[in-house]
Short mmCIF file of C-alpha atoms in Angstrom, two decimals:
data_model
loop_
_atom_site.label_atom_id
_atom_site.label_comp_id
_atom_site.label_asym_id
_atom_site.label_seq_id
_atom_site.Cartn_x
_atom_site.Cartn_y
_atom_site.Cartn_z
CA UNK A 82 -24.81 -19.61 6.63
CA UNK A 83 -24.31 -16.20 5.45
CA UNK A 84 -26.47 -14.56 7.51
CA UNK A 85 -24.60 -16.25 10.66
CA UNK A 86 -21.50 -14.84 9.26
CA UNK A 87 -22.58 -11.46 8.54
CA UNK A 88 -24.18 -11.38 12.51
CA UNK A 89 -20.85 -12.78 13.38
CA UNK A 90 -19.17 -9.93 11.37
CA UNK A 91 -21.41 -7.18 12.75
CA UNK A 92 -20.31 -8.65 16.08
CA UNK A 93 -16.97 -8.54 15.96
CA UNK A 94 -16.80 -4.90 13.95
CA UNK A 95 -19.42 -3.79 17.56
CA UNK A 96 -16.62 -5.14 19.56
CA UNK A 97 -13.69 -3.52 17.45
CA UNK A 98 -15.83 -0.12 17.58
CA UNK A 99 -16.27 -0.49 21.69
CA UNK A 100 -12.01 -0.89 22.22
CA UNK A 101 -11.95 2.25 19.79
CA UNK A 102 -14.28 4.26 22.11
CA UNK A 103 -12.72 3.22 25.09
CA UNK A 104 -9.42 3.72 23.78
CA UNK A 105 -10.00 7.42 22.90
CA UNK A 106 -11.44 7.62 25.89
CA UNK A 107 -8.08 6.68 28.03
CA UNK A 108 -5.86 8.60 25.45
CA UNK A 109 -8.11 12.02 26.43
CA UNK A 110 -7.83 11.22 29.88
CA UNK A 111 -3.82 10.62 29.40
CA UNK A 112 -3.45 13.66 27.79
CA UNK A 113 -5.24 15.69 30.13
CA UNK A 114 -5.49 19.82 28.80
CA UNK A 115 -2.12 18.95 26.36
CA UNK A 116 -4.62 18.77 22.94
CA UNK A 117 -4.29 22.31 22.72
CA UNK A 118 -0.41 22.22 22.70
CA UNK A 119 1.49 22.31 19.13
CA UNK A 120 2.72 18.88 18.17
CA UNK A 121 6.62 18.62 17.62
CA UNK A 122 7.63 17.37 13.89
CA UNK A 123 6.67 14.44 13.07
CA UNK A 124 10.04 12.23 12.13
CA UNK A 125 9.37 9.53 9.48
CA UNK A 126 10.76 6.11 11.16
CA UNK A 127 11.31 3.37 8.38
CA UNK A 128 10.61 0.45 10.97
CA UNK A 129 7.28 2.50 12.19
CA UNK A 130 5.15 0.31 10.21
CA UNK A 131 6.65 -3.48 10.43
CA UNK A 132 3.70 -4.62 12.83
CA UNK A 133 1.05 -2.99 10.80
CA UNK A 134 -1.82 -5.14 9.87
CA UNK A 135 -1.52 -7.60 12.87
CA UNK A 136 -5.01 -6.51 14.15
CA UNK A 137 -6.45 -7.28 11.08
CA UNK A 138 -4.76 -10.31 10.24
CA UNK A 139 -5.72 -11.08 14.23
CA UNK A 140 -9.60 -10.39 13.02
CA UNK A 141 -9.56 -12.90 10.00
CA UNK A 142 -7.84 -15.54 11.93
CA UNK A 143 -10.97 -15.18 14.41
CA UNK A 144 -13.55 -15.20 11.74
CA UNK A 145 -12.21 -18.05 10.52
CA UNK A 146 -11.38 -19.98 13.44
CA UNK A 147 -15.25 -19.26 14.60
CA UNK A 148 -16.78 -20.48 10.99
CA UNK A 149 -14.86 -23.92 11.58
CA UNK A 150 -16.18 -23.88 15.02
CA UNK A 151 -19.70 -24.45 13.35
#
């Protein structure tokens, strides 16, 4: 059972890896030559972070869901 889980695991972090890549990918492309520019301040926003750890909450709920599945 644990090795199904830790193949499931090493699934799901292959699959979180490949949305990184691509990701990156279509920010580059977005951004064109505009790397090189200087960034403006950055201006702390209290609310920035209210969704933060959604993703990862997202992950365990599919972990879980797929270990009842079994």
């Amino acid at each position: 059972v644990m090795q199904q889980q830790f193949e499931r695991l090493n699934l799901v972090m292959g699959e979180v890896r490949d949305r990184i890549d691509h990701q990156e990918e279509t920010i580059r492309n977005l951004r064109g030559g505009r790397d090189k520019r200087q960034r403006e301040p950055r201006v702390e926003n209290e609310n920035e972070n209210e969704g933060a750890g959604k993703d990862e909450e997202d992950l365990r709920s599919e972990i879980r869901s797929s270990r009842h599945r079994r």
